[in-house]
């Protein structure tokens, strides 16, 4: 699966917004998601699981706990996708 950076940002933003029950346009790519009111570990893990299914990847647990922004998630997704296309 080949996705552009913009497509990945859009998809990840939509998934995260859905998990947090927020409008996607309210989430900046560099916003610290851990500071968003109502965010908890269950919602974060839900979003990560959806992202993994969407892209057919597996994000390592130690990586999950270092992710704080949408840009962080996009970076991991791109790295995982690059590994699967090698």
mmCIF file of N, CA and C in Angstrom:
data_model
loop_
_atom_site.group_PDB
_atom_site.id
_atom_site.type_symbol
_atom_site.label_atom_id
_atom_site.label_comp_id
_atom_site.label_asym_id
_atom_site.label_seq_id
_atom_site.Cartn_x
_atom_site.Cartn_y
_atom_site.Cartn_z
ATOM 1 N N UNK A 1 0.848 -1.180 0.000
ATOM 2 C CA UNK A 1 0.000 0.000 0.000
ATOM 3 C C UNK A 1 0.887 1.234 0.000
ATOM 4 N N UNK A 2 0.666 2.098 -0.943
ATOM 5 C CA UNK A 2 1.447 3.316 -1.038
ATOM 6 C C UNK A 2 0.560 4.500 -0.687
ATOM 7 N N UNK A 3 0.945 5.241 0.314
ATOM 8 C CA UNK A 3 0.181 6.402 0.731
ATOM 9 C C UNK A 3 1.113 7.591 0.845
ATOM 10 N N UNK A 4 0.641 8.740 0.401
ATOM 11 C CA UNK A 4 1.452 9.947 0.524
ATOM 12 C C UNK A 4 1.437 10.423 1.976
ATOM 13 N N UNK A 5 2.381 11.277 2.283
ATOM 14 C CA UNK A 5 2.455 11.847 3.624
ATOM 15 C C UNK A 5 1.133 12.532 3.976
ATOM 16 N N UNK A 6 0.596 13.310 3.047
ATOM 17 C CA UNK A 6 -0.664 14.035 3.296
ATOM 18 C C UNK A 6 -1.820 13.074 3.542
ATOM 19 N N UNK A 7 -1.856 11.973 2.798
ATOM 20 C CA UNK A 7 -2.923 10.984 2.996
ATOM 21 C C UNK A 7 -2.822 10.326 4.362
ATOM 22 N N UNK A 8 -1.596 10.011 4.775
ATOM 23 C CA UNK A 8 -1.397 9.394 6.084
ATOM 24 C C UNK A 8 -1.786 10.374 7.187
ATOM 25 N N UNK A 9 -1.369 11.627 7.056
ATOM 26 C CA UNK A 9 -1.739 12.644 8.053
ATOM 27 C C UNK A 9 -3.252 12.741 8.156
ATOM 28 N N UNK A 10 -3.930 12.794 7.027
ATOM 29 C CA UNK A 10 -5.387 12.918 7.016
ATOM 30 C C UNK A 10 -6.049 11.714 7.672
ATOM 31 N N UNK A 11 -5.621 10.511 7.298
ATOM 32 C CA UNK A 11 -6.219 9.289 7.844
ATOM 33 C C UNK A 11 -5.962 9.169 9.346
ATOM 34 N N UNK A 12 -4.724 9.404 9.760
ATOM 35 C CA UNK A 12 -4.377 9.306 11.185
ATOM 36 C C UNK A 12 -5.158 10.349 11.983
ATOM 37 N N UNK A 13 -5.260 11.561 11.458
ATOM 38 C CA UNK A 13 -6.014 12.618 12.142
ATOM 39 C C UNK A 13 -7.477 12.216 12.312
ATOM 40 N N UNK A 14 -8.077 11.674 11.259
ATOM 41 C CA UNK A 14 -9.477 11.238 11.335
ATOM 42 C C UNK A 14 -9.658 10.134 12.377
ATOM 43 N N UNK A 15 -8.751 9.168 12.393
ATOM 44 C CA UNK A 15 -8.849 8.056 13.346
ATOM 45 C C UNK A 15 -8.694 8.560 14.781
ATOM 46 N N UNK A 16 -7.688 9.402 15.014
ATOM 47 C CA UNK A 16 -7.452 9.941 16.357
ATOM 48 C C UNK A 16 -8.645 10.789 16.795
ATOM 49 N N UNK A 17 -9.136 11.620 15.899
ATOM 50 C CA UNK A 17 -10.294 12.463 16.229
ATOM 51 C C UNK A 17 -11.498 11.597 16.589
ATOM 52 N N UNK A 18 -11.714 10.525 15.842
ATOM 53 C CA UNK A 18 -12.820 9.621 16.143
ATOM 54 C C UNK A 18 -12.674 8.975 17.504
ATOM 55 N N UNK A 19 -11.470 8.538 17.814
ATOM 56 C CA UNK A 19 -11.230 7.895 19.108
ATOM 57 C C UNK A 19 -11.416 8.873 20.266
ATOM 58 N N UNK A 20 -11.030 10.134 20.035
ATOM 59 C CA UNK A 20 -11.150 11.142 21.091
ATOM 60 C C UNK A 20 -12.499 11.849 21.061
ATOM 61 N N UNK A 21 -13.309 11.504 20.065
ATOM 62 C CA UNK A 21 -14.632 12.128 19.884
ATOM 63 C C UNK A 21 -14.526 13.641 19.748
ATOM 64 N N UNK A 22 -13.608 14.046 18.865
ATOM 65 C CA UNK A 22 -13.391 15.459 18.585
ATOM 66 C C UNK A 22 -13.451 15.679 17.076
ATOM 67 N N UNK A 23 -13.763 16.898 16.633
ATOM 68 C CA UNK A 23 -13.689 17.161 15.192
ATOM 69 C C UNK A 23 -12.230 17.139 14.739
ATOM 70 N N UNK A 24 -11.982 16.513 13.596
ATOM 71 C CA UNK A 24 -10.609 16.374 13.094
ATOM 72 C C UNK A 24 -9.936 17.729 12.933
ATOM 73 N N UNK A 25 -10.706 18.722 12.504
ATOM 74 C CA UNK A 25 -10.103 20.037 12.276
ATOM 75 C C UNK A 25 -9.647 20.721 13.566
ATOM 76 N N UNK A 26 -10.039 20.188 14.715
ATOM 77 C CA UNK A 26 -9.595 20.768 15.990
ATOM 78 C C UNK A 26 -8.239 20.219 16.426
ATOM 79 N N UNK A 27 -7.711 19.249 15.682
ATOM 80 C CA UNK A 27 -6.437 18.629 16.061
ATOM 81 C C UNK A 27 -5.315 19.086 15.142
ATOM 82 N N UNK A 28 -4.371 19.814 15.698
ATOM 83 C CA UNK A 28 -3.170 20.192 14.948
ATOM 84 C C UNK A 28 -2.203 19.011 14.971
ATOM 85 N N UNK A 29 -1.398 18.878 13.926
ATOM 86 C CA UNK A 29 -0.496 17.727 13.833
ATOM 87 C C UNK A 29 0.585 17.739 14.909
ATOM 88 N N UNK A 30 0.849 18.898 15.499
ATOM 89 C CA UNK A 30 1.880 18.976 16.533
ATOM 90 C C UNK A 30 1.306 19.168 17.941
ATOM 91 N N UNK A 31 -0.023 19.023 18.078
ATOM 92 C CA UNK A 31 -0.666 19.123 19.384
ATOM 93 C C UNK A 31 -0.296 17.914 20.240
ATOM 94 N N UNK A 32 0.088 18.166 21.491
ATOM 95 C CA UNK A 32 0.370 17.073 22.415
ATOM 96 C C UNK A 32 -0.971 16.434 22.795
ATOM 97 N N UNK A 33 -1.238 15.270 22.247
ATOM 98 C CA UNK A 33 -2.528 14.612 22.443
ATOM 99 C C UNK A 33 -2.775 14.221 23.891
ATOM 100 N N UNK A 34 -1.716 14.069 24.641
ATOM 101 C CA UNK A 34 -1.869 13.688 26.055
ATOM 102 C C UNK A 34 -2.461 14.831 26.882
ATOM 103 N N UNK A 35 -2.432 16.049 26.329
ATOM 104 C CA UNK A 35 -2.972 17.199 27.058
ATOM 105 C C UNK A 35 -4.417 17.494 26.677
ATOM 106 N N UNK A 36 -4.961 16.756 25.716
ATOM 107 C CA UNK A 36 -6.338 16.981 25.281
ATOM 108 C C UNK A 36 -7.288 16.448 26.340
ATOM 109 N N UNK A 37 -8.211 17.296 26.768
ATOM 110 C CA UNK A 37 -9.154 16.899 27.806
ATOM 111 C C UNK A 37 -9.945 15.668 27.367
ATOM 112 N N UNK A 38 -10.042 14.690 28.264
ATOM 113 C CA UNK A 38 -10.796 13.480 27.969
ATOM 114 C C UNK A 38 -9.959 12.359 27.370
ATOM 115 N N UNK A 39 -8.691 12.648 27.076
ATOM 116 C CA UNK A 39 -7.822 11.612 26.526
ATOM 117 C C UNK A 39 -7.382 10.678 27.641
ATOM 118 N N UNK A 40 -7.489 9.386 27.379
ATOM 119 C CA UNK A 40 -6.987 8.410 28.339
ATOM 120 C C UNK A 40 -6.323 7.280 27.558
ATOM 121 N N UNK A 41 -5.687 6.383 28.275
ATOM 122 C CA UNK A 41 -4.910 5.329 27.622
ATOM 123 C C UNK A 41 -5.793 4.410 26.778
ATOM 124 N N UNK A 42 -7.030 4.193 27.182
ATOM 125 C CA UNK A 42 -7.930 3.334 26.408
ATOM 126 C C UNK A 42 -8.212 3.958 25.045
ATOM 127 N N UNK A 43 -8.491 5.254 25.018
ATOM 128 C CA UNK A 43 -8.753 5.937 23.748
ATOM 129 C C UNK A 43 -7.514 5.933 22.852
ATOM 130 N N UNK A 44 -6.362 6.124 23.452
ATOM 131 C CA UNK A 44 -5.116 6.104 22.681
ATOM 132 C C UNK A 44 -4.900 4.721 22.073
ATOM 133 N N UNK A 45 -5.078 3.681 22.875
ATOM 134 C CA UNK A 45 -4.885 2.322 22.369
ATOM 135 C C UNK A 45 -5.912 1.960 21.299
ATOM 136 N N UNK A 46 -7.132 2.449 21.454
ATOM 137 C CA UNK A 46 -8.165 2.248 20.431
ATOM 138 C C UNK A 46 -7.733 2.865 19.109
ATOM 139 N N UNK A 47 -7.250 4.101 19.185
ATOM 140 C CA UNK A 47 -6.789 4.792 17.976
ATOM 141 C C UNK A 47 -5.622 4.042 17.339
ATOM 142 N N UNK A 48 -4.679 3.601 18.143
ATOM 143 C CA UNK A 48 -3.513 2.872 17.614
ATOM 144 C C UNK A 48 -3.964 1.576 16.942
ATOM 145 N N UNK A 49 -4.887 0.860 17.568
ATOM 146 C CA UNK A 49 -5.387 -0.390 16.982
ATOM 147 C C UNK A 49 -6.051 -0.133 15.632
ATOM 148 N N UNK A 50 -6.817 0.940 15.535
ATOM 149 C CA UNK A 50 -7.472 1.279 14.259
ATOM 150 C C UNK A 50 -6.447 1.643 13.198
ATOM 151 N N UNK A 51 -5.423 2.383 13.593
ATOM 152 C CA UNK A 51 -4.363 2.766 12.658
ATOM 153 C C UNK A 51 -3.621 1.524 12.178
ATOM 154 N N UNK A 52 -3.327 0.612 13.093
ATOM 155 C CA UNK A 52 -2.648 -0.632 12.712
ATOM 156 C C UNK A 52 -3.485 -1.419 11.703
ATOM 157 N N UNK A 53 -4.777 -1.521 11.945
ATOM 158 C CA UNK A 53 -5.662 -2.236 11.004
ATOM 159 C C UNK A 53 -5.733 -1.528 9.661
ATOM 160 N N UNK A 54 -5.842 -0.224 9.692
ATOM 161 C CA UNK A 54 -5.950 0.568 8.462
ATOM 162 C C UNK A 54 -4.750 0.336 7.545
ATOM 163 N N UNK A 55 -3.566 0.269 8.143
ATOM 164 C CA UNK A 55 -2.343 0.169 7.345
ATOM 165 C C UNK A 55 -1.732 -1.232 7.333
ATOM 166 N N UNK A 56 -2.325 -2.171 8.057
ATOM 167 C CA UNK A 56 -1.781 -3.522 8.079
ATOM 168 C C UNK A 56 -0.394 -3.584 8.698
ATOM 169 N N UNK A 57 -0.198 -2.811 9.756
ATOM 170 C CA UNK A 57 1.101 -2.750 10.427
ATOM 171 C C UNK A 57 0.922 -3.087 11.898
ATOM 172 N N UNK A 58 2.048 -3.243 12.592
ATOM 173 C CA UNK A 58 2.021 -3.422 14.037
ATOM 174 C C UNK A 58 3.011 -2.452 14.655
ATOM 175 N N UNK A 59 2.492 -1.571 15.490
ATOM 176 C CA UNK A 59 3.346 -0.599 16.171
ATOM 177 C C UNK A 59 3.783 -1.208 17.491
ATOM 178 N N UNK A 60 5.079 -1.225 17.710
ATOM 179 C CA UNK A 60 5.629 -1.829 18.927
ATOM 180 C C UNK A 60 5.137 -1.089 20.168
ATOM 181 N N UNK A 61 4.901 -1.853 21.240
ATOM 182 C CA UNK A 61 4.397 -1.263 22.481
ATOM 183 C C UNK A 61 5.285 -0.120 22.973
ATOM 184 N N UNK A 62 6.606 -0.306 22.899
ATOM 185 C CA UNK A 62 7.493 0.752 23.396
ATOM 186 C C UNK A 62 7.369 2.022 22.550
ATOM 187 N N UNK A 63 7.018 1.865 21.278
ATOM 188 C CA UNK A 63 6.787 3.038 20.426
ATOM 189 C C UNK A 63 5.470 3.719 20.773
ATOM 190 N N UNK A 64 4.455 2.920 21.071
ATOM 191 C CA UNK A 64 3.135 3.476 21.387
ATOM 192 C C UNK A 64 3.239 4.463 22.540
ATOM 193 N N UNK A 65 4.018 4.133 23.537
ATOM 194 C CA UNK A 65 4.084 4.974 24.732
ATOM 195 C C UNK A 65 4.947 6.215 24.552
ATOM 196 N N UNK A 66 5.643 6.324 23.410
ATOM 197 C CA UNK A 66 6.436 7.526 23.144
ATOM 198 C C UNK A 66 5.696 8.504 22.236
ATOM 199 N N UNK A 67 4.576 8.080 21.667
ATOM 200 C CA UNK A 67 3.836 8.917 20.736
ATOM 201 C C UNK A 67 3.045 9.980 21.489
ATOM 202 N N UNK A 68 3.231 11.240 21.096
ATOM 203 C CA UNK A 68 2.471 12.307 21.749
ATOM 204 C C UNK A 68 1.701 13.173 20.760
ATOM 205 N N UNK A 69 2.121 13.188 19.494
ATOM 206 C CA UNK A 69 1.452 14.031 18.501
ATOM 207 C C UNK A 69 1.045 13.200 17.289
ATOM 208 N N UNK A 70 0.191 13.774 16.473
ATOM 209 C CA UNK A 70 -0.179 13.113 15.225
ATOM 210 C C UNK A 70 1.052 12.953 14.350
ATOM 211 N N UNK A 71 1.935 13.941 14.346
ATOM 212 C CA UNK A 71 3.172 13.821 13.573
ATOM 213 C C UNK A 71 3.997 12.616 14.019
ATOM 214 N N UNK A 72 4.038 12.356 15.331
ATOM 215 C CA UNK A 72 4.759 11.181 15.847
ATOM 216 C C UNK A 72 4.157 9.900 15.277
ATOM 217 N N UNK A 73 2.838 9.824 15.278
ATOM 218 C CA UNK A 73 2.155 8.629 14.771
ATOM 219 C C UNK A 73 2.422 8.471 13.276
ATOM 220 N N UNK A 74 2.333 9.569 12.544
ATOM 221 C CA UNK A 74 2.577 9.523 11.091
ATOM 222 C C UNK A 74 3.999 9.029 10.805
ATOM 223 N N UNK A 75 4.956 9.512 11.574
ATOM 224 C CA UNK A 75 6.351 9.103 11.390
ATOM 225 C C UNK A 75 6.502 7.587 11.576
ATOM 226 N N UNK A 76 5.873 7.041 12.612
ATOM 227 C CA UNK A 76 5.935 5.601 12.883
ATOM 228 C C UNK A 76 5.240 4.816 11.771
ATOM 229 N N UNK A 77 4.068 5.303 11.337
ATOM 230 C CA UNK A 77 3.336 4.625 10.261
ATOM 231 C C UNK A 77 4.189 4.598 9.003
ATOM 232 N N UNK A 78 4.792 5.720 8.646
ATOM 233 C CA UNK A 78 5.630 5.763 7.444
ATOM 234 C C UNK A 78 6.823 4.821 7.562
ATOM 235 N N UNK A 79 7.428 4.765 8.737
ATOM 236 C CA UNK A 79 8.561 3.866 8.944
ATOM 237 C C UNK A 79 8.132 2.408 8.804
ATOM 238 N N UNK A 80 6.990 2.070 9.385
ATOM 239 C CA UNK A 80 6.467 0.698 9.292
ATOM 240 C C UNK A 80 6.128 0.341 7.842
ATOM 241 N N UNK A 81 5.495 1.268 7.135
ATOM 242 C CA UNK A 81 5.132 1.009 5.739
ATOM 243 C C UNK A 81 6.385 0.840 4.875
ATOM 244 N N UNK A 82 7.423 1.615 5.178
ATOM 245 C CA UNK A 82 8.670 1.497 4.431
ATOM 246 C C UNK A 82 9.305 0.124 4.649
ATOM 247 N N UNK A 83 9.217 -0.382 5.886
ATOM 248 C CA UNK A 83 9.764 -1.706 6.194
ATOM 249 C C UNK A 83 9.017 -2.806 5.471
ATOM 250 N N UNK A 84 7.699 -2.647 5.317
ATOM 251 C CA UNK A 84 6.909 -3.709 4.694
ATOM 252 C C UNK A 84 7.038 -3.717 3.174
ATOM 253 N N UNK A 85 7.557 -2.630 2.595
ATOM 254 C CA UNK A 85 7.710 -2.571 1.147
ATOM 255 C C UNK A 85 9.126 -2.911 0.703
ATOM 256 N N UNK A 86 10.000 -3.201 1.666
ATOM 257 C CA UNK A 86 11.390 -3.539 1.326
ATOM 258 C C UNK A 86 11.469 -4.961 0.834
#
